[in-house]
Amino acid sequence: FSKSGNFSIDSMLNYKNMIAKSKGLSLILEEQIPINLPYENSDLCVILGNLLDNAIEALEQCRNGYLGISMKAEAGVLLLRIVNSYTGPLRKQGERFLTSKAASQEHGIGLNNVKQIVEKYHGEMHFETEADLFRAEILLYL
């Protein structure tokens, strides 16, 4: 599925693709990234892992859903974009999305972790919804 040559990214994307397939879901991937990136591998895994977990969970609730992943490094930036279908209302408090899981005390920290890592690298994070699509965009400077 992922063959960029970057071991951490390939491992995470291939693992999440395996999980999605086991649930009858398919992912679409477009990636153009160098083998070496100037970020800690664990940070990249936290970003990808949390965003993909959320996207796969949302997709499980949809009929004929869509999950697209795009990772591109160009013009001095790494742009990660995850677009997925979702159904039902999204809960927000200000700009922060809240968990929709029943045991909310035990969940809802994933996007906070992503935010902390993006801030660590002086990057940008943006989420938006449009019709039945949720879009997460992370921009990190190379």
Short mmCIF file of N, CA, C and O in Angstrom, two decimals:
data_model
loop_
_atom_site.label_atom_id
_atom_site.label_comp_id
_atom_site.label_asym_id
_atom_site.label_seq_id
_atom_site.Cartn_x
_atom_site.Cartn_y
_atom_site.Cartn_z
N PHE A 1 0.84 -1.19 0.00
CA PHE A 1 0.00 0.00 0.00
C PHE A 1 0.88 1.24 0.00
O PHE A 1 0.83 2.05 -0.91
N SER A 2 1.72 1.39 1.01
CA SER A 2 2.63 2.54 1.08
C SER A 2 4.04 2.04 0.84
O SER A 2 4.53 1.15 1.52
N LYS A 3 4.71 2.65 -0.16
CA LYS A 3 6.06 2.23 -0.53
C LYS A 3 6.96 3.45 -0.73
O LYS A 3 7.71 3.53 -1.68
N SER A 4 6.90 4.39 0.19
CA SER A 4 7.69 5.63 0.06
C SER A 4 9.17 5.41 0.34
O SER A 4 10.00 6.20 -0.09
N GLY A 5 9.50 4.37 1.10
CA GLY A 5 10.86 4.15 1.52
C GLY A 5 11.11 4.68 2.93
O GLY A 5 12.12 4.37 3.55
N ASN A 6 10.19 5.49 3.46
CA ASN A 6 10.29 5.97 4.84
C ASN A 6 9.65 4.90 5.72
O ASN A 6 8.43 4.71 5.72
N PHE A 7 10.50 4.19 6.47
CA PHE A 7 10.05 3.02 7.22
C PHE A 7 8.88 3.32 8.15
O PHE A 7 7.90 2.59 8.19
N SER A 8 8.97 4.40 8.93
CA SER A 8 7.92 4.72 9.91
C SER A 8 6.59 5.02 9.24
O SER A 8 5.54 4.52 9.66
N ILE A 9 6.63 5.85 8.22
CA ILE A 9 5.39 6.21 7.52
C ILE A 9 4.81 5.01 6.82
O ILE A 9 3.61 4.74 6.90
N ASP A 10 5.66 4.26 6.10
CA ASP A 10 5.16 3.07 5.41
C ASP A 10 4.54 2.08 6.39
O ASP A 10 3.48 1.52 6.14
N SER A 11 5.22 1.86 7.53
CA SER A 11 4.71 0.91 8.52
C SER A 11 3.34 1.35 9.05
O SER A 11 2.41 0.53 9.13
N MET A 12 3.22 2.62 9.41
CA MET A 12 1.95 3.11 9.96
C MET A 12 0.84 3.04 8.92
O MET A 12 -0.27 2.56 9.21
N LEU A 13 1.11 3.50 7.71
CA LEU A 13 0.07 3.49 6.67
C LEU A 13 -0.31 2.07 6.28
O LEU A 13 -1.50 1.78 6.08
N ASN A 14 0.65 1.18 6.19
CA ASN A 14 0.34 -0.21 5.84
C ASN A 14 -0.46 -0.90 6.95
O ASN A 14 -1.39 -1.66 6.68
N TYR A 15 -0.13 -0.59 8.19
CA TYR A 15 -0.87 -1.16 9.33
C TYR A 15 -2.31 -0.65 9.35
O TYR A 15 -3.25 -1.43 9.49
N LYS A 16 -2.49 0.65 9.19
CA LYS A 16 -3.85 1.22 9.20
C LYS A 16 -4.65 0.73 8.01
O LYS A 16 -5.86 0.51 8.10
N ASN A 17 -4.00 0.53 6.87
CA ASN A 17 -4.68 -0.02 5.70
C ASN A 17 -5.14 -1.45 5.98
O ASN A 17 -6.25 -1.84 5.59
N MET A 18 -4.31 -2.22 6.67
CA MET A 18 -4.68 -3.59 7.03
C MET A 18 -5.91 -3.59 7.96
O MET A 18 -6.83 -4.39 7.79
N ILE A 19 -5.93 -2.67 8.92
CA ILE A 19 -7.08 -2.57 9.82
C ILE A 19 -8.33 -2.19 9.03
O ILE A 19 -9.39 -2.78 9.22
N ALA A 20 -8.19 -1.20 8.16
CA ALA A 20 -9.34 -0.77 7.35
C ALA A 20 -9.87 -1.92 6.51
O ALA A 20 -11.08 -2.15 6.45
N LYS A 21 -8.98 -2.64 5.85
CA LYS A 21 -9.41 -3.77 5.01
C LYS A 21 -10.13 -4.84 5.82
O LYS A 21 -11.09 -5.43 5.36
N SER A 22 -9.66 -5.06 7.06
CA SER A 22 -10.30 -6.07 7.91
C SER A 22 -11.73 -5.67 8.26
O SER A 22 -12.54 -6.51 8.64
N LYS A 23 -12.04 -4.39 8.13
CA LYS A 23 -13.38 -3.88 8.41
C LYS A 23 -14.17 -3.65 7.13
O LYS A 23 -15.23 -3.04 7.15
N GLY A 24 -13.62 -4.10 5.99
CA GLY A 24 -14.29 -3.94 4.72
C GLY A 24 -14.18 -2.55 4.13
O GLY A 24 -14.96 -2.17 3.25
N LEU A 25 -13.21 -1.78 4.59
CA LEU A 25 -13.03 -0.41 4.12
C LEU A 25 -11.81 -0.34 3.21
O LEU A 25 -10.88 -1.13 3.34
N SER A 26 -11.83 0.60 2.28
CA SER A 26 -10.65 0.78 1.43
C SER A 26 -10.16 2.22 1.53
O SER A 26 -10.96 3.16 1.65
N LEU A 27 -8.85 2.36 1.49
CA LEU A 27 -8.21 3.66 1.58
C LEU A 27 -7.58 3.99 0.23
O LEU A 27 -7.14 3.10 -0.48
N ILE A 28 -7.51 5.25 -0.06
CA ILE A 28 -6.85 5.73 -1.27
C ILE A 28 -5.65 6.55 -0.81
O ILE A 28 -5.78 7.44 0.04
N LEU A 29 -4.49 6.26 -1.36
CA LEU A 29 -3.25 6.92 -0.93
C LEU A 29 -2.55 7.56 -2.11
O LEU A 29 -2.39 6.95 -3.16
N GLU A 30 -2.11 8.79 -1.89
CA GLU A 30 -1.24 9.49 -2.84
C GLU A 30 -0.10 10.05 -2.01
O GLU A 30 -0.33 10.83 -1.08
N GLU A 31 1.13 9.61 -2.30
CA GLU A 31 2.25 10.10 -1.51
C GLU A 31 3.47 10.37 -2.38
O GLU A 31 3.76 9.63 -3.31
N GLN A 32 4.11 11.48 -2.07
CA GLN A 32 5.35 11.88 -2.72
C GLN A 32 6.21 12.51 -1.63
O GLN A 32 6.19 13.72 -1.44
N ILE A 33 6.92 11.65 -0.90
CA ILE A 33 7.73 12.14 0.22
C ILE A 33 9.13 11.54 0.12
O ILE A 33 9.31 10.45 -0.42
N PRO A 34 10.11 12.25 0.67
CA PRO A 34 11.47 11.69 0.69
C PRO A 34 11.58 10.59 1.75
O PRO A 34 10.75 10.50 2.66
N ILE A 35 12.61 9.80 1.61
CA ILE A 35 12.84 8.72 2.58
C ILE A 35 13.11 9.30 3.97
O ILE A 35 12.61 8.80 4.96
N ASN A 36 13.89 10.36 4.03
CA ASN A 36 14.24 10.97 5.31
C ASN A 36 13.51 12.28 5.49
O ASN A 36 13.51 13.12 4.59
N LEU A 37 12.91 12.44 6.64
CA LEU A 37 12.21 13.68 6.99
C LEU A 37 12.78 14.20 8.30
O LEU A 37 13.23 13.41 9.14
N PRO A 38 12.78 15.52 8.51
CA PRO A 38 13.42 16.10 9.69
C PRO A 38 12.55 16.10 10.95
O PRO A 38 12.57 17.06 11.72
N TYR A 39 11.79 15.04 11.17
CA TYR A 39 10.91 14.96 12.34
C TYR A 39 11.19 13.63 13.04
O TYR A 39 11.63 12.67 12.42
N GLU A 40 10.88 13.59 14.32
CA GLU A 40 11.01 12.32 15.03
C GLU A 40 9.98 11.34 14.48
O GLU A 40 8.82 11.69 14.27
N ASN A 41 10.42 10.11 14.23
CA ASN A 41 9.51 9.09 13.69
C ASN A 41 8.30 8.88 14.58
O ASN A 41 7.19 8.70 14.09
N SER A 42 8.50 8.93 15.90
CA SER A 42 7.38 8.72 16.80
C SER A 42 6.34 9.84 16.65
O SER A 42 5.14 9.59 16.77
N ASP A 43 6.79 11.06 16.36
CA ASP A 43 5.85 12.17 16.16
C ASP A 43 5.01 11.95 14.90
O ASP A 43 3.79 12.18 14.91
N LEU A 44 5.65 11.51 13.84
CA LEU A 44 4.90 11.22 12.61
C LEU A 44 3.88 10.11 12.84
O LEU A 44 2.75 10.17 12.34
N CYS A 45 4.26 9.12 13.62
CA CYS A 45 3.34 8.01 13.91
C CYS A 45 2.16 8.47 14.76
O CYS A 45 1.03 8.02 14.54
N VAL A 46 2.38 9.37 15.70
CA VAL A 46 1.28 9.89 16.52
C VAL A 46 0.31 10.67 15.63
O VAL A 46 -0.91 10.50 15.72
N ILE A 47 0.84 11.50 14.75
CA ILE A 47 -0.03 12.28 13.85
C ILE A 47 -0.84 11.36 12.96
O ILE A 47 -2.07 11.43 12.93
N LEU A 48 -0.15 10.50 12.23
CA LEU A 48 -0.86 9.59 11.32
C LEU A 48 -1.79 8.64 12.06
O LEU A 48 -2.93 8.43 11.64
N GLY A 49 -1.31 8.06 13.15
CA GLY A 49 -2.12 7.10 13.90
C GLY A 49 -3.42 7.69 14.40
O GLY A 49 -4.49 7.11 14.22
N ASN A 50 -3.34 8.86 15.03
CA ASN A 50 -4.56 9.48 15.57
C ASN A 50 -5.52 9.91 14.47
O ASN A 50 -6.73 9.66 14.56
N LEU A 51 -5.00 10.57 13.44
CA LEU A 51 -5.89 11.03 12.37
C LEU A 51 -6.53 9.86 11.63
O LEU A 51 -7.73 9.91 11.31
N LEU A 52 -5.76 8.81 11.39
CA LEU A 52 -6.33 7.66 10.68
C LEU A 52 -7.28 6.85 11.55
O LEU A 52 -8.29 6.35 11.06
N ASP A 53 -6.99 6.74 12.84
CA ASP A 53 -7.94 6.06 13.74
C ASP A 53 -9.29 6.78 13.71
O ASP A 53 -10.34 6.13 13.61
N ASN A 54 -9.26 8.10 13.81
CA ASN A 54 -10.51 8.88 13.78
C ASN A 54 -11.23 8.71 12.46
O ASN A 54 -12.45 8.53 12.42
N ALA A 55 -10.48 8.75 11.36
CA ALA A 55 -11.09 8.64 10.04
C ALA A 55 -11.70 7.25 9.82
O ALA A 55 -12.82 7.12 9.31
N ILE A 56 -10.99 6.21 10.23
CA ILE A 56 -11.51 4.84 10.06
C ILE A 56 -12.74 4.64 10.91
O ILE A 56 -13.73 4.05 10.46
N GLU A 57 -12.72 5.15 12.13
CA GLU A 57 -13.89 5.03 13.00
C GLU A 57 -15.10 5.74 12.40
O GLU A 57 -16.21 5.22 12.42
N ALA A 58 -14.89 6.92 11.85
CA ALA A 58 -16.00 7.65 11.22
C ALA A 58 -16.50 6.91 9.99
O ALA A 58 -17.71 6.84 9.74
N LEU A 59 -15.60 6.34 9.24
CA LEU A 59 -15.96 5.63 8.01
C LEU A 59 -16.79 4.38 8.29
O LEU A 59 -17.64 4.01 7.48
N GLU A 60 -16.55 3.77 9.43
CA GLU A 60 -17.32 2.57 9.79
C GLU A 60 -18.81 2.86 9.91
O GLU A 60 -19.63 1.96 9.77
N GLN A 61 -19.16 4.11 10.17
CA GLN A 61 -20.56 4.49 10.36
C GLN A 61 -21.24 4.88 9.05
O GLN A 61 -22.42 5.21 9.03
N CYS A 62 -20.49 4.89 7.96
CA CYS A 62 -21.01 5.38 6.66
C CYS A 62 -21.25 4.23 5.70
O CYS A 62 -20.57 3.21 5.74
N ARG A 63 -22.18 4.47 4.82
CA ARG A 63 -22.35 3.57 3.67
C ARG A 63 -21.56 4.16 2.52
O ARG A 63 -21.61 5.37 2.29
N ASN A 64 -20.83 3.32 1.82
CA ASN A 64 -20.06 3.79 0.67
C ASN A 64 -19.20 4.98 1.01
O ASN A 64 -19.19 5.99 0.31
N GLY A 65 -18.49 4.89 2.10
CA GLY A 65 -17.65 6.01 2.55
C GLY A 65 -16.37 6.13 1.77
O GLY A 65 -16.00 5.27 0.96
N TYR A 66 -15.67 7.22 2.03
CA TYR A 66 -14.43 7.55 1.34
C TYR A 66 -13.37 7.92 2.36
O TYR A 66 -13.64 8.64 3.32
N LEU A 67 -12.14 7.42 2.16
CA LEU A 67 -11.02 7.85 2.98
C LEU A 67 -9.81 8.00 2.06
O LEU A 67 -9.31 7.03 1.52
N GLY A 68 -9.40 9.24 1.87
CA GLY A 68 -8.26 9.55 1.04
C GLY A 68 -7.14 10.14 1.86
O GLY A 68 -7.38 10.97 2.74
N ILE A 69 -5.92 9.70 1.59
CA ILE A 69 -4.74 10.17 2.30
C ILE A 69 -3.77 10.73 1.26
O ILE A 69 -3.46 10.06 0.28
N SER A 70 -3.32 11.94 1.51
CA SER A 70 -2.34 12.55 0.61
C SER A 70 -1.19 13.08 1.46
O SER A 70 -1.40 13.79 2.43
N MET A 71 0.04 12.69 1.08
CA MET A 71 1.24 13.21 1.73
C MET A 71 2.19 13.66 0.64
O MET A 71 2.60 12.85 -0.19
N LYS A 72 2.50 14.94 0.66
CA LYS A 72 3.40 15.49 -0.36
C LYS A 72 4.42 16.41 0.28
O LYS A 72 4.08 17.22 1.13
N ALA A 73 5.65 16.26 -0.16
CA ALA A 73 6.72 17.16 0.27
C ALA A 73 7.14 17.96 -0.95
O ALA A 73 7.60 17.40 -1.95
N GLU A 74 6.92 19.27 -0.87
CA GLU A 74 7.35 20.14 -1.96
C GLU A 74 7.41 21.58 -1.46
O GLU A 74 6.73 21.93 -0.49
N ALA A 75 8.23 22.37 -2.11
CA ALA A 75 8.36 23.80 -1.79
C ALA A 75 8.64 24.03 -0.31
O ALA A 75 8.11 24.97 0.28
N GLY A 76 9.43 23.15 0.30
CA GLY A 76 9.83 23.36 1.69
C GLY A 76 8.82 22.98 2.74
O GLY A 76 8.99 23.32 3.91
N VAL A 77 7.75 22.28 2.35
CA VAL A 77 6.76 21.86 3.34
C VAL A 77 6.33 20.41 3.10
O VAL A 77 6.42 19.89 1.99
N LEU A 78 5.88 19.79 4.17
CA LEU A 78 5.23 18.49 4.09
C LEU A 78 3.75 18.75 4.35
O LEU A 78 3.39 19.32 5.39
N LEU A 79 2.92 18.39 3.40
CA LEU A 79 1.47 18.56 3.55
C LEU A 79 0.83 17.20 3.66
O LEU A 79 0.97 16.36 2.78
N LEU A 80 0.15 16.98 4.78
CA LEU A 80 -0.60 15.76 5.01
C LEU A 80 -2.07 16.14 5.00
O LEU A 80 -2.50 17.03 5.72
N ARG A 81 -2.84 15.47 4.14
CA ARG A 81 -4.28 15.74 4.05
C ARG A 81 -5.01 14.40 4.14
O ARG A 81 -4.72 13.46 3.41
N ILE A 82 -5.94 14.33 5.07
CA ILE A 82 -6.79 13.14 5.22
C ILE A 82 -8.23 13.61 5.08
O ILE A 82 -8.68 14.50 5.81
N VAL A 83 -8.93 13.03 4.12
CA VAL A 83 -10.33 13.37 3.86
C VAL A 83 -11.14 12.10 4.01
O VAL A 83 -10.82 11.08 3.40
N ASN A 84 -12.17 12.18 4.86
CA ASN A 84 -13.00 11.00 5.06
C ASN A 84 -14.48 11.37 5.16
O ASN A 84 -14.83 12.47 5.57
N SER A 85 -15.30 10.41 4.78
CA SER A 85 -16.75 10.56 4.95
C SER A 85 -17.08 10.44 6.43
O SER A 85 -16.35 9.80 7.19
N TYR A 86 -18.17 11.06 6.82
CA TYR A 86 -18.68 10.88 8.17
C TYR A 86 -20.18 11.08 8.13
O TYR A 86 -20.73 11.62 7.18
N THR A 87 -20.84 10.62 9.16
CA THR A 87 -22.28 10.79 9.27
C THR A 87 -22.58 11.20 10.71
O THR A 87 -21.83 10.89 11.62
N GLY A 88 -23.65 11.92 10.87
CA GLY A 88 -24.03 12.36 12.21
C GLY A 88 -23.39 13.68 12.57
O GLY A 88 -22.50 14.17 11.88
N PRO A 89 -23.82 14.26 13.67
CA PRO A 89 -23.30 15.57 14.07
C PRO A 89 -21.89 15.45 14.68
O PRO A 89 -21.55 14.45 15.30
N LEU A 90 -21.09 16.47 14.45
CA LEU A 90 -19.78 16.57 15.09
C LEU A 90 -19.92 17.51 16.28
O LEU A 90 -20.58 18.54 16.19
N ARG A 91 -19.29 17.15 17.38
CA ARG A 91 -19.35 17.98 18.58
C ARG A 91 -18.09 18.83 18.67
O ARG A 91 -16.99 18.32 18.51
N LYS A 92 -18.29 20.14 18.90
CA LYS A 92 -17.16 21.05 19.02
C LYS A 92 -17.33 21.94 20.25
O LYS A 92 -18.44 22.23 20.65
N GLN A 93 -16.21 22.34 20.77
CA GLN A 93 -16.19 23.33 21.84
C GLN A 93 -15.18 24.38 21.37
O GLN A 93 -13.97 24.15 21.39
N GLY A 94 -15.70 25.50 20.89
CA GLY A 94 -14.85 26.49 20.25
C GLY A 94 -14.32 25.90 18.96
O GLY A 94 -15.07 25.42 18.13
N GLU A 95 -13.01 25.89 18.79
CA GLU A 95 -12.38 25.30 17.61
C GLU A 95 -12.01 23.84 17.81
O GLU A 95 -11.55 23.18 16.89
N ARG A 96 -12.21 23.33 19.01
CA ARG A 96 -11.79 21.98 19.37
C ARG A 96 -12.92 20.98 19.13
O ARG A 96 -14.04 21.17 19.58
N PHE A 97 -12.59 19.89 18.42
CA PHE A 97 -13.55 18.81 18.23
C PHE A 97 -13.56 17.94 19.47
O PHE A 97 -12.50 17.63 20.02
N LEU A 98 -14.74 17.53 19.88
CA LEU A 98 -14.90 16.68 21.06
C LEU A 98 -15.18 15.26 20.63
O LEU A 98 -15.78 15.02 19.58
N THR A 99 -14.81 14.32 21.48
CA THR A 99 -15.06 12.92 21.16
C THR A 99 -16.55 12.62 21.14
O THR A 99 -17.33 13.23 21.88
N SER A 100 -16.92 11.67 20.30
CA SER A 100 -18.32 11.23 20.28
C SER A 100 -18.45 9.86 20.94
O SER A 100 -19.52 9.27 20.94
N LYS A 101 -17.37 9.37 21.53
CA LYS A 101 -17.38 8.07 22.19
C LYS A 101 -18.10 8.16 23.53
O LYS A 101 -18.09 9.20 24.18
N ALA A 102 -18.69 7.06 23.93
CA ALA A 102 -19.49 7.03 25.15
C ALA A 102 -18.68 7.39 26.40
O ALA A 102 -19.10 8.20 27.20
N ALA A 103 -17.52 6.80 26.55
CA ALA A 103 -16.67 7.07 27.73
C ALA A 103 -15.75 8.24 27.40
O ALA A 103 -14.55 8.07 27.21
N SER A 104 -16.31 9.43 27.37
CA SER A 104 -15.55 10.60 26.91
C SER A 104 -14.35 10.93 27.79
O SER A 104 -13.40 11.55 27.34
N GLN A 105 -14.36 10.51 29.07
CA GLN A 105 -13.23 10.77 29.94
C GLN A 105 -11.99 10.00 29.48
O GLN A 105 -10.87 10.40 29.73
N GLU A 106 -12.21 8.87 28.82
CA GLU A 106 -11.11 8.01 28.38
C GLU A 106 -10.67 8.31 26.96
O GLU A 106 -9.75 7.68 26.45
N HIS A 107 -11.33 9.23 26.29
CA HIS A 107 -11.04 9.50 24.88
C HIS A 107 -10.96 11.01 24.65
O HIS A 107 -11.18 11.80 25.54
N GLY A 108 -10.63 11.38 23.41
CA GLY A 108 -10.64 12.79 23.05
C GLY A 108 -9.30 13.49 23.19
O GLY A 108 -9.23 14.70 23.05
N ILE A 109 -8.24 12.73 23.44
CA ILE A 109 -6.94 13.38 23.59
C ILE A 109 -6.09 13.27 22.32
O ILE A 109 -5.05 13.90 22.22
N GLY A 110 -6.52 12.48 21.36
CA GLY A 110 -5.74 12.25 20.15
C GLY A 110 -5.45 13.52 19.37
O GLY A 110 -4.30 13.78 19.00
N LEU A 111 -6.47 14.33 19.12
CA LEU A 111 -6.25 15.56 18.36
C LEU A 111 -5.42 16.56 19.16
O LEU A 111 -4.67 17.34 18.57
N ASN A 112 -5.52 16.53 20.47
CA ASN A 112 -4.66 17.37 21.31
C ASN A 112 -3.20 16.97 21.15
O ASN A 112 -2.32 17.83 21.08
N ASN A 113 -2.94 15.67 21.09
CA ASN A 113 -1.58 15.19 20.88
C ASN A 113 -1.06 15.62 19.51
O ASN A 113 0.10 16.03 19.38
N VAL A 114 -1.90 15.52 18.51
CA VAL A 114 -1.53 15.96 17.16
C VAL A 114 -1.19 17.45 17.18
O VAL A 114 -0.16 17.87 16.64
N LYS A 115 -2.03 18.23 17.84
CA LYS A 115 -1.81 19.68 17.91
C LYS A 115 -0.48 20.00 18.57
O LYS A 115 0.27 20.87 18.11
N GLN A 116 -0.15 19.31 19.66
CA GLN A 116 1.12 19.56 20.36
C GLN A 116 2.32 19.27 19.46
O GLN A 116 3.31 20.01 19.47
N ILE A 117 2.23 18.20 18.69
CA ILE A 117 3.34 17.86 17.80
C ILE A 117 3.46 18.87 16.67
O ILE A 117 4.56 19.30 16.33
N VAL A 118 2.35 19.27 16.09
CA VAL A 118 2.37 20.28 15.03
C VAL A 118 2.99 21.57 15.56
O VAL A 118 3.83 22.19 14.90
N GLU A 119 2.62 21.97 16.76
CA GLU A 119 3.18 23.19 17.36
C GLU A 119 4.68 23.03 17.65
O GLU A 119 5.45 23.97 17.50
N LYS A 120 5.10 21.83 18.02
CA LYS A 120 6.50 21.54 18.28
C LYS A 120 7.37 21.87 17.06
O LYS A 120 8.48 22.38 17.20
N TYR A 121 6.82 21.61 15.87
CA TYR A 121 7.56 21.86 14.62
C TYR A 121 7.14 23.17 13.95
O TYR A 121 7.47 23.40 12.80
N HIS A 122 6.41 24.01 14.69
CA HIS A 122 5.96 25.32 14.19
C HIS A 122 5.14 25.17 12.91
O HIS A 122 5.22 26.01 12.01
N GLY A 123 4.35 24.11 12.85
CA GLY A 123 3.52 23.84 11.69
C GLY A 123 2.13 24.41 11.86
O GLY A 123 1.86 25.21 12.78
N GLU A 124 1.26 23.99 10.99
CA GLU A 124 -0.13 24.45 11.01
C GLU A 124 -1.05 23.25 10.90
O GLU A 124 -0.73 22.26 10.26
N MET A 125 -2.22 23.39 11.52
CA MET A 125 -3.21 22.32 11.54
C MET A 125 -4.56 22.95 11.24
O MET A 125 -4.88 24.01 11.79
N HIS A 126 -5.31 22.31 10.37
CA HIS A 126 -6.59 22.87 9.99
C HIS A 126 -7.58 21.72 9.78
O HIS A 126 -7.25 20.72 9.16
N PHE A 127 -8.78 21.89 10.32
CA PHE A 127 -9.85 20.91 10.13
C PHE A 127 -11.06 21.64 9.56
O PHE A 127 -11.35 22.77 9.98
N GLU A 128 -11.75 20.99 8.63
CA GLU A 128 -12.97 21.58 8.11
C GLU A 128 -13.93 20.47 7.68
O GLU A 128 -13.53 19.35 7.43
N THR A 129 -15.18 20.82 7.67
CA THR A 129 -16.21 19.89 7.22
C THR A 129 -16.93 20.52 6.03
O THR A 129 -17.06 21.73 5.94
N GLU A 130 -17.36 19.64 5.15
CA GLU A 130 -18.07 20.09 3.96
C GLU A 130 -19.02 18.97 3.57
O GLU A 130 -18.59 17.85 3.29
N ALA A 131 -20.32 19.25 3.61
CA ALA A 131 -21.35 18.23 3.35
C ALA A 131 -21.08 17.04 4.28
O ALA A 131 -21.16 17.17 5.48
N ASP A 132 -20.73 15.89 3.74
CA ASP A 132 -20.49 14.71 4.56
C ASP A 132 -19.01 14.32 4.59
O ASP A 132 -18.67 13.17 4.81
N LEU A 133 -18.11 15.29 4.35
CA LEU A 133 -16.68 15.03 4.36
C LEU A 133 -15.98 15.82 5.47
O LEU A 133 -16.31 16.99 5.70
N PHE A 134 -15.05 15.16 6.11
CA PHE A 134 -14.21 15.80 7.13
C PHE A 134 -12.80 15.86 6.55
O PHE A 134 -12.29 14.86 6.05
N ARG A 135 -12.18 17.02 6.63
CA ARG A 135 -10.84 17.20 6.07
C ARG A 135 -9.89 17.66 7.17
O ARG A 135 -10.14 18.66 7.84
N ALA A 136 -8.81 16.92 7.33
CA ALA A 136 -7.73 17.28 8.27
C ALA A 136 -6.50 17.59 7.43
O ALA A 136 -6.09 16.79 6.59
N GLU A 137 -5.92 18.76 7.67
CA GLU A 137 -4.71 19.15 6.96
C GLU A 137 -3.64 19.55 7.97
O GLU A 137 -3.89 20.34 8.87
N ILE A 138 -2.47 18.97 7.78
CA ILE A 138 -1.31 19.27 8.62
C ILE A 138 -0.20 19.75 7.69
O ILE A 138 0.11 19.10 6.69
N LEU A 139 0.38 20.89 8.03
CA LEU A 139 1.49 21.43 7.26
C LEU A 139 2.69 21.57 8.19
O LEU A 139 2.59 22.19 9.24
N LEU A 140 3.77 20.89 7.82
CA LEU A 140 5.01 20.94 8.59
C LEU A 140 6.12 21.45 7.68
O LEU A 140 6.21 21.02 6.53
N TYR A 141 6.93 22.33 8.19
CA TYR A 141 8.02 22.89 7.39
C TYR A 141 9.21 21.93 7.36
O TYR A 141 9.56 21.33 8.37
N LEU A 142 9.81 21.80 6.20
CA LEU A 142 10.97 20.91 6.01
C LEU A 142 12.26 21.63 6.36
O LEU A 142 12.36 22.81 6.27
#
